[in-house]
Amino acid sequence: MNSKQMDYVIEAAQTLNFNRAAENLFISQPALSYQIKSVEEEIGFLIFERLGKSIRLTPAGQGFYQQLLGIRQQLLGAIEQGQNFSSQYSDNITIGYPFRSHLHFLPQAIKTFRKQHKDVLVTPDIAQKDWLTRFREKQVDLIFTTREMAEKLPNAFIHPLYTSHIYLLVNPHDPLAQLTLAGAQDLIDRTLLVNGGSSQTLRRVQKKVLDQVKLQTLNSPTHDFTMVSVASEQAVCLSPGYLKDFSREFRWIPFDTEETFDCVLVSHKDDQRQTITDFIKLLQDVYQEKAQTHQL
């Protein structure tokens, strides 16, 4: 199956009408029917059930269509990336991390780096799932993570970036937002978000707080759930500073604990490109400067 046939199947699945799909694709209806029949013969099952002049997806066709959507998106991204790379750049550095806030000052570093290396493209790869696997499989050149996670990766160099502290995250209208330093006693009778994707470091701090004061807790399955819960004043949470987005939507109050996160960049041992070395050094310089003026 080629890319055009992929488009034909997707368009037919979205319109559930061969005539309309053919019009949208600027081909004849018989040509579309022939191409889809060819795909069905190739893959060995029916994608569509023909019902007179109408069609509907078979159960197998529904699953096939859903998979095709993801494959086509990846294909289009790869083509666009290749077009950009071939026309302007001689090298590419892909840096992976789960959330944009983890590397809030990355745009500044890229801007400076491009002045030094105009023919090198820096590609952010923000993926909340499987980003460590993507590094192991060499789909990205660099990743941002904590030293705790980095030390589990094989054949990797670890590059210190910055120390991230723990903060109490609250709605700006919450009375706690007036604090300059928060402690366990400030959270008495509050609801604290716990578990979910919390690291071992953060879980230790949560446990210490729960051992000291009486609190209600609410399990948070995702980062977005946490943000909505705090914004709605349903709960407060303890959060690493590397999740801070520097907006005014939330108040980040330093929390009284000695626990911190050692944030690092990780590169592949066998990647000896000078551009990688230069970019890592530049990011380190940016974050060393920002650490003096911003709470991280």
mmCIF file of C-alpha atoms in Angstrom:
data_model
loop_
_atom_site.group_PDB
_atom_site.id
_atom_site.type_symbol
_atom_site.label_atom_id
_atom_site.label_comp_id
_atom_site.label_asym_id
_atom_site.label_seq_id
_atom_site.Cartn_x
_atom_site.Cartn_y
_atom_site.Cartn_z
ATOM 1 C CA MET A 1 0.000 0.000 0.000
ATOM 2 C CA ASN A 2 1.416 3.366 -0.994
ATOM 3 C CA SER A 3 0.783 6.794 0.520
ATOM 4 C CA LYS A 4 -1.907 7.706 -2.003
ATOM 5 C CA GLN A 5 -3.840 4.543 -1.225
ATOM 6 C CA MET A 6 -3.505 5.397 2.453
ATOM 7 C CA ASP A 7 -5.154 8.767 1.760
ATOM 8 C CA TYR A 8 -7.900 7.072 -0.251
ATOM 9 C CA VAL A 9 -8.806 4.710 2.600
ATOM 10 C CA ILE A 10 -8.784 7.507 5.188
ATOM 11 C CA GLU A 11 -10.961 9.819 3.092
ATOM 12 C CA ALA A 12 -13.477 7.046 2.386
ATOM 13 C CA ALA A 13 -13.578 6.119 6.070
ATOM 14 C CA GLN A 14 -14.237 9.727 7.056
ATOM 15 C CA THR A 15 -16.969 10.380 4.491
ATOM 16 C CA LEU A 16 -18.436 6.843 4.325
ATOM 17 C CA ASN A 17 -19.365 7.681 0.761
ATOM 18 C CA PHE A 18 -17.223 6.678 -2.231
ATOM 19 C CA ASN A 19 -18.689 9.394 -4.488
ATOM 20 C CA ARG A 20 -18.024 12.190 -2.013
ATOM 21 C CA ALA A 21 -14.593 10.813 -1.143
ATOM 22 C CA ALA A 22 -13.671 10.650 -4.826
ATOM 23 C CA GLU A 23 -14.751 14.274 -5.308
ATOM 24 C CA ASN A 24 -12.663 15.375 -2.332
ATOM 25 C CA LEU A 25 -9.672 13.466 -3.719
ATOM 26 C CA PHE A 26 -10.181 14.785 -7.283
ATOM 27 C CA ILE A 27 -10.356 11.298 -8.791
ATOM 28 C CA SER A 28 -13.207 9.302 -10.324
ATOM 29 C CA GLN A 29 -15.394 7.073 -8.186
ATOM 30 C CA PRO A 30 -14.466 3.899 -10.136
ATOM 31 C CA ALA A 31 -10.768 4.712 -9.685
ATOM 32 C CA LEU A 32 -11.263 5.105 -5.928
ATOM 33 C CA SER A 33 -13.224 1.856 -5.681
ATOM 34 C CA TYR A 34 -10.500 0.044 -7.615
ATOM 35 C CA GLN A 35 -7.721 1.375 -5.367
ATOM 36 C CA ILE A 36 -9.540 0.448 -2.167
ATOM 37 C CA LYS A 37 -10.308 -3.022 -3.520
ATOM 38 C CA SER A 38 -6.592 -3.392 -4.308
ATOM 39 C CA VAL A 39 -5.707 -2.469 -0.720
ATOM 40 C CA GLU A 40 -8.230 -4.953 0.670
ATOM 41 C CA GLU A 41 -6.790 -7.722 -1.507
ATOM 42 C CA GLU A 42 -3.268 -6.816 -0.328
ATOM 43 C CA ILE A 43 -4.057 -6.808 3.399
ATOM 44 C CA GLY A 44 -6.414 -9.806 3.284
ATOM 45 C CA PHE A 45 -9.593 -8.393 4.838
ATOM 46 C CA LEU A 46 -12.451 -6.062 3.979
ATOM 47 C CA ILE A 47 -12.149 -2.473 5.162
ATOM 48 C CA PHE A 48 -15.613 -1.461 4.022
ATOM 49 C CA GLU A 49 -18.932 -3.241 3.865
ATOM 50 C CA ARG A 50 -20.835 -2.232 0.717
ATOM 51 C CA LEU A 51 -24.528 -1.570 1.368
ATOM 52 C CA GLY A 52 -26.053 -0.551 -1.949
ATOM 53 C CA LYS A 53 -24.871 3.012 -2.550
ATOM 54 C CA SER A 54 -23.595 3.446 0.996
ATOM 55 C CA ILE A 55 -20.644 1.945 2.849
ATOM 56 C CA ARG A 56 -19.621 1.381 6.424
ATOM 57 C CA LEU A 57 -16.453 0.268 8.118
ATOM 58 C CA THR A 58 -16.115 -3.363 9.097
ATOM 59 C CA PRO A 59 -14.816 -3.981 12.664
ATOM 60 C CA ALA A 60 -11.411 -4.825 11.190
ATOM 61 C CA GLY A 61 -11.638 -1.775 8.952
ATOM 62 C CA GLN A 62 -12.344 0.503 11.908
ATOM 63 C CA GLY A 63 -9.177 -0.614 13.674
ATOM 64 C CA PHE A 64 -7.200 -0.396 10.445
ATOM 65 C CA TYR A 65 -8.429 3.158 9.826
ATOM 66 C CA GLN A 66 -7.454 4.278 13.342
ATOM 67 C CA GLN A 67 -3.953 2.882 12.879
ATOM 68 C CA LEU A 68 -3.641 4.530 9.466
ATOM 69 C CA LEU A 69 -4.387 7.961 10.958
ATOM 70 C CA GLY A 70 -1.370 7.699 13.238
ATOM 71 C CA ILE A 71 0.859 6.268 10.509
ATOM 72 C CA ARG A 72 -0.071 9.020 8.064
ATOM 73 C CA GLN A 73 0.634 11.708 10.663
ATOM 74 C CA GLN A 74 4.060 10.224 11.314
ATOM 75 C CA LEU A 75 4.720 9.948 7.596
ATOM 76 C CA LEU A 76 3.753 13.565 6.940
ATOM 77 C CA GLY A 77 5.953 14.686 9.829
ATOM 78 C CA ALA A 78 8.887 12.691 8.474
ATOM 79 C CA ILE A 79 8.413 14.138 4.994
ATOM 80 C CA GLU A 80 8.176 17.711 6.276
ATOM 81 C CA GLN A 81 11.219 17.202 8.482
ATOM 82 C CA GLY A 82 13.158 15.774 5.550
ATOM 83 C CA GLN A 83 12.174 18.658 3.309
ATOM 84 C CA ASN A 84 13.304 21.192 5.903
ATOM 85 C CA PHE A 85 16.536 19.346 6.522
ATOM 86 C CA SER A 86 17.508 18.828 2.899
ATOM 87 C CA SER A 87 16.846 22.407 1.832
ATOM 88 C CA GLN A 88 18.491 24.358 4.662
ATOM 89 C CA TYR A 89 20.520 22.234 7.047
ATOM 90 C CA SER A 90 23.514 19.903 7.034
ATOM 91 C CA ASP A 91 22.934 18.481 10.525
ATOM 92 C CA ASN A 92 20.097 17.950 12.991
ATOM 93 C CA ILE A 93 20.006 17.714 16.799
ATOM 94 C CA THR A 94 16.816 16.228 18.233
ATOM 95 C CA ILE A 95 16.173 16.867 21.919
ATOM 96 C CA GLY A 96 13.442 14.934 23.716
ATOM 97 C CA TYR A 97 11.576 15.793 26.914
ATOM 98 C CA PRO A 98 8.071 15.150 28.306
ATOM 99 C CA PHE A 99 6.752 18.696 28.883
ATOM 100 C CA ARG A 100 7.587 22.080 27.383
ATOM 101 C CA SER A 101 8.118 23.535 30.857
ATOM 102 C CA HIS A 102 11.020 21.145 31.522
ATOM 103 C CA LEU A 103 13.213 23.218 29.221
ATOM 104 C CA HIS A 104 11.532 26.595 29.490
ATOM 105 C CA PHE A 105 14.663 28.424 28.340
ATOM 106 C CA LEU A 106 15.392 26.126 25.399
ATOM 107 C CA PRO A 107 14.161 28.690 22.801
ATOM 108 C CA GLN A 108 16.744 31.187 24.034
ATOM 109 C CA ALA A 109 19.473 28.569 23.707
ATOM 110 C CA ILE A 110 18.359 27.595 20.189
ATOM 111 C CA LYS A 111 18.343 31.225 19.102
ATOM 112 C CA THR A 112 21.905 31.722 20.317
ATOM 113 C CA PHE A 113 23.051 28.368 18.912
ATOM 114 C CA ARG A 114 21.757 29.212 15.437
ATOM 115 C CA LYS A 115 23.947 32.301 15.323
ATOM 116 C CA GLN A 116 26.943 30.012 15.748
ATOM 117 C CA HIS A 117 25.695 27.095 13.634
ATOM 118 C CA LYS A 118 23.372 28.393 10.921
ATOM 119 C CA ASP A 119 23.295 25.055 9.105
ATOM 120 C CA VAL A 120 22.262 22.970 12.138
ATOM 121 C CA LEU A 121 18.596 22.350 12.890
ATOM 122 C CA VAL A 122 17.551 21.834 16.530
ATOM 123 C CA THR A 123 14.343 19.809 16.739
ATOM 124 C CA PRO A 124 12.369 19.701 20.022
ATOM 125 C CA ASP A 125 10.611 16.348 20.471
ATOM 126 C CA ILE A 126 8.036 16.757 23.235
ATOM 127 C CA ALA A 127 6.448 13.409 24.056
ATOM 128 C CA GLN A 128 4.794 12.525 27.361
ATOM 129 C CA LYS A 129 5.013 8.794 26.668
ATOM 130 C CA ASP A 130 7.893 6.518 25.726
ATOM 131 C CA TRP A 131 10.460 9.303 25.540
ATOM 132 C CA LEU A 132 13.070 7.188 27.373
ATOM 133 C CA THR A 133 12.421 4.373 24.903
ATOM 134 C CA ARG A 134 12.859 6.844 22.059
ATOM 135 C CA PHE A 135 16.293 7.688 23.442
ATOM 136 C CA ARG A 136 17.285 4.029 23.835
ATOM 137 C CA GLU A 137 16.239 3.405 20.236
ATOM 138 C CA LYS A 138 18.232 6.490 19.125
ATOM 139 C CA GLN A 139 15.198 8.325 17.800
ATOM 140 C CA VAL A 140 16.432 11.404 19.682
ATOM 141 C CA ASP A 141 19.994 12.655 20.233
ATOM 142 C CA LEU A 142 19.518 14.272 23.633
ATOM 143 C CA ILE A 143 16.964 14.020 26.413
ATOM 144 C CA PHE A 144 16.171 16.047 29.510
ATOM 145 C CA THR A 145 15.545 14.001 32.644
ATOM 146 C CA THR A 146 16.566 13.641 36.285
ATOM 147 C CA ARG A 147 19.836 11.972 37.281
ATOM 148 C CA GLU A 148 17.765 9.315 39.029
ATOM 149 C CA MET A 149 16.327 8.261 35.659
ATOM 150 C CA ALA A 150 19.460 8.985 33.616
ATOM 151 C CA GLU A 151 21.563 6.527 35.584
ATOM 152 C CA LYS A 152 19.290 3.713 34.398
ATOM 153 C CA LEU A 153 20.087 4.375 30.730
ATOM 154 C CA PRO A 154 22.807 2.287 29.062
ATOM 155 C CA ASN A 155 25.599 3.733 26.883
ATOM 156 C CA ALA A 156 24.834 7.305 27.866
ATOM 157 C CA PHE A 157 26.739 10.399 28.960
ATOM 158 C CA ILE A 158 25.130 12.473 31.724
ATOM 159 C CA HIS A 159 25.561 16.262 31.604
ATOM 160 C CA PRO A 160 24.505 18.333 34.684
ATOM 161 C CA LEU A 161 22.051 21.099 33.848
ATOM 162 C CA TYR A 162 20.396 22.561 36.956
ATOM 163 C CA THR A 163 19.053 21.754 40.418
ATOM 164 C CA SER A 164 15.278 21.860 40.692
ATOM 165 C CA HIS A 165 13.605 22.476 44.052
ATOM 166 C CA ILE A 166 10.171 21.477 45.337
ATOM 167 C CA TYR A 167 7.307 23.960 45.426
ATOM 168 C CA LEU A 168 3.795 24.167 46.766
ATOM 169 C CA LEU A 169 1.545 24.831 43.795
ATOM 170 C CA VAL A 170 -1.664 26.779 44.528
ATOM 171 C CA ASN A 171 -4.232 28.968 42.854
ATOM 172 C CA PRO A 172 -3.119 32.652 43.040
ATOM 173 C CA HIS A 173 -6.337 33.482 44.929
ATOM 174 C CA ASP A 174 -5.692 30.848 47.590
ATOM 175 C CA PRO A 175 -4.706 32.382 50.990
ATOM 176 C CA LEU A 176 -1.601 30.173 50.874
ATOM 177 C CA ALA A 177 -0.435 32.190 47.869
ATOM 178 C CA GLN A 178 0.709 34.931 50.272
ATOM 179 C CA LEU A 179 3.387 32.709 51.764
ATOM 180 C CA THR A 180 7.048 33.127 50.820
ATOM 181 C CA LEU A 181 7.970 29.706 52.220
ATOM 182 C CA ALA A 182 5.502 26.868 52.793
ATOM 183 C CA GLY A 183 5.752 23.957 55.203
ATOM 184 C CA ALA A 184 3.744 20.924 56.238
ATOM 185 C CA GLN A 185 1.857 22.843 58.956
ATOM 186 C CA ASP A 186 0.453 25.239 56.337
ATOM 187 C CA LEU A 187 -1.390 22.353 54.686
ATOM 188 C CA ILE A 188 -3.485 21.255 57.667
ATOM 189 C CA ASP A 189 -7.041 20.312 56.620
ATOM 190 C CA ARG A 190 -6.204 20.809 52.942
ATOM 191 C CA THR A 191 -6.487 18.276 50.097
ATOM 192 C CA LEU A 192 -3.107 17.260 48.714
ATOM 193 C CA LEU A 193 -2.662 15.709 45.289
ATOM 194 C CA VAL A 194 -0.501 12.574 45.494
ATOM 195 C CA ASN A 195 0.834 9.598 43.543
ATOM 196 C CA GLY A 196 0.128 9.547 39.810
ATOM 197 C CA GLY A 197 3.382 10.209 37.993
ATOM 198 C CA SER A 198 5.220 11.378 41.111
ATOM 199 C CA SER A 199 8.884 10.418 41.299
ATOM 200 C CA GLN A 200 10.361 8.600 44.284
ATOM 201 C CA THR A 201 11.817 11.902 45.516
ATOM 202 C CA LEU A 202 8.454 13.633 45.486
ATOM 203 C CA ARG A 203 6.721 10.636 47.063
ATOM 204 C CA ARG A 204 9.173 10.817 49.970
ATOM 205 C CA VAL A 205 8.268 14.458 50.562
ATOM 206 C CA GLN A 206 4.549 13.708 50.301
ATOM 207 C CA LYS A 207 4.917 10.907 52.855
ATOM 208 C CA LYS A 208 6.783 13.146 55.303
ATOM 209 C CA VAL A 209 4.025 15.739 55.058
ATOM 210 C CA LEU A 210 1.299 13.128 55.595
ATOM 211 C CA ASP A 211 3.185 11.763 58.600
ATOM 212 C CA GLN A 212 3.312 15.239 60.176
ATOM 213 C CA VAL A 213 -0.150 16.696 59.611
ATOM 214 C CA LYS A 214 -3.735 15.637 59.025
ATOM 215 C CA LEU A 215 -4.624 15.964 55.339
ATOM 216 C CA GLN A 216 -7.087 14.709 52.825
ATOM 217 C CA THR A 217 -5.493 13.294 49.672
ATOM 218 C CA LEU A 218 -6.559 12.992 46.074
ATOM 219 C CA ASN A 219 -4.806 10.716 43.596
ATOM 220 C CA SER A 220 -3.730 12.558 40.475
ATOM 221 C CA PRO A 221 -3.406 10.346 37.385
ATOM 222 C CA THR A 222 -1.915 12.982 35.058
ATOM 223 C CA HIS A 223 -0.180 16.350 34.997
ATOM 224 C CA ASP A 224 -3.230 17.959 33.372
ATOM 225 C CA PHE A 225 -5.497 16.567 36.113
ATOM 226 C CA THR A 226 -3.189 18.202 38.659
ATOM 227 C CA MET A 227 -3.261 21.568 36.907
ATOM 228 C CA VAL A 228 -7.050 21.611 36.640
ATOM 229 C CA SER A 229 -7.480 20.535 40.267
ATOM 230 C CA VAL A 230 -5.192 23.307 41.510
ATOM 231 C CA ALA A 231 -6.715 25.937 39.210
ATOM 232 C CA SER A 232 -10.203 25.073 40.493
ATOM 233 C CA GLU A 233 -8.985 25.214 44.135
ATOM 234 C CA GLN A 234 -10.030 21.607 44.556
ATOM 235 C CA ALA A 235 -6.578 20.740 45.876
ATOM 236 C CA VAL A 236 -2.970 21.848 46.215
ATOM 237 C CA CYS A 237 0.114 19.914 45.235
ATOM 238 C CA LEU A 238 3.832 19.614 45.773
ATOM 239 C CA SER A 239 5.651 19.902 42.476
ATOM 240 C CA PRO A 240 9.187 19.924 41.087
ATOM 241 C CA GLY A 241 10.292 23.322 39.866
ATOM 242 C CA TYR A 242 11.094 21.906 36.442
ATOM 243 C CA LEU A 243 7.343 21.810 35.768
ATOM 244 C CA LYS A 244 7.029 25.560 36.304
ATOM 245 C CA ASP A 245 5.773 27.398 33.218
ATOM 246 C CA PHE A 246 6.481 30.908 34.596
ATOM 247 C CA SER A 247 2.924 32.030 33.867
ATOM 248 C CA ARG A 248 0.719 33.889 36.348
ATOM 249 C CA GLU A 249 -1.887 31.155 36.336
ATOM 250 C CA PHE A 250 -0.425 29.512 39.436
ATOM 251 C CA ARG A 251 1.601 30.501 42.464
ATOM 252 C CA TRP A 252 4.766 28.478 43.055
ATOM 253 C CA ILE A 253 5.844 28.743 46.701
ATOM 254 C CA PRO A 254 9.197 27.266 47.807
ATOM 255 C CA PHE A 255 8.526 24.306 50.090
ATOM 256 C CA ASP A 256 10.542 23.696 53.248
ATOM 257 C CA THR A 257 12.433 20.502 52.366
ATOM 258 C CA GLU A 258 16.001 19.553 51.584
ATOM 259 C CA GLU A 259 14.928 17.230 48.778
ATOM 260 C CA THR A 260 15.833 18.436 45.269
ATOM 261 C CA PHE A 261 15.998 17.106 41.724
ATOM 262 C CA ASP A 262 19.280 16.900 39.857
ATOM 263 C CA CYS A 263 18.200 17.768 36.300
ATOM 264 C CA VAL A 264 20.473 16.628 33.495
ATOM 265 C CA LEU A 265 20.871 16.237 29.766
ATOM 266 C CA VAL A 266 21.734 12.794 28.423
ATOM 267 C CA SER A 267 23.546 12.074 25.170
ATOM 268 C CA HIS A 268 24.627 8.863 23.456
ATOM 269 C CA LYS A 269 28.187 7.759 24.180
ATOM 270 C CA ASP A 270 28.854 7.036 20.529
ATOM 271 C CA ASP A 271 27.643 10.445 19.342
ATOM 272 C CA GLN A 272 30.851 12.475 19.200
ATOM 273 C CA ARG A 273 29.581 15.361 17.043
ATOM 274 C CA GLN A 274 31.060 18.720 17.961
ATOM 275 C CA THR A 275 27.640 20.302 17.411
ATOM 276 C CA ILE A 276 26.189 18.137 20.206
ATOM 277 C CA THR A 277 29.005 19.197 22.547
ATOM 278 C CA ASP A 278 28.535 22.867 21.653
ATOM 279 C CA PHE A 279 24.769 22.737 22.149
ATOM 280 C CA ILE A 280 25.010 21.016 25.538
ATOM 281 C CA LYS A 281 27.566 23.594 26.716
ATOM 282 C CA LEU A 282 25.317 26.419 25.557
ATOM 283 C CA LEU A 283 22.290 25.011 27.401
ATOM 284 C CA GLN A 284 24.374 24.603 30.534
ATOM 285 C CA ASP A 285 25.500 28.243 30.305
ATOM 286 C CA VAL A 286 21.916 29.451 29.820
ATOM 287 C CA TYR A 287 20.642 27.537 32.832
ATOM 288 C CA GLN A 288 23.567 28.553 35.006
ATOM 289 C CA GLU A 289 22.655 32.163 34.285
ATOM 290 C CA LYS A 290 18.913 31.644 34.793
ATOM 291 C CA ALA A 291 19.425 29.781 38.066
ATOM 292 C CA GLN A 292 20.745 33.014 39.582
ATOM 293 C CA THR A 293 17.637 35.041 38.748
ATOM 294 C CA HIS A 294 14.793 32.496 38.538
ATOM 295 C CA GLN A 295 13.408 29.894 40.909
ATOM 296 C CA LEU A 296 13.943 26.528 39.254
#
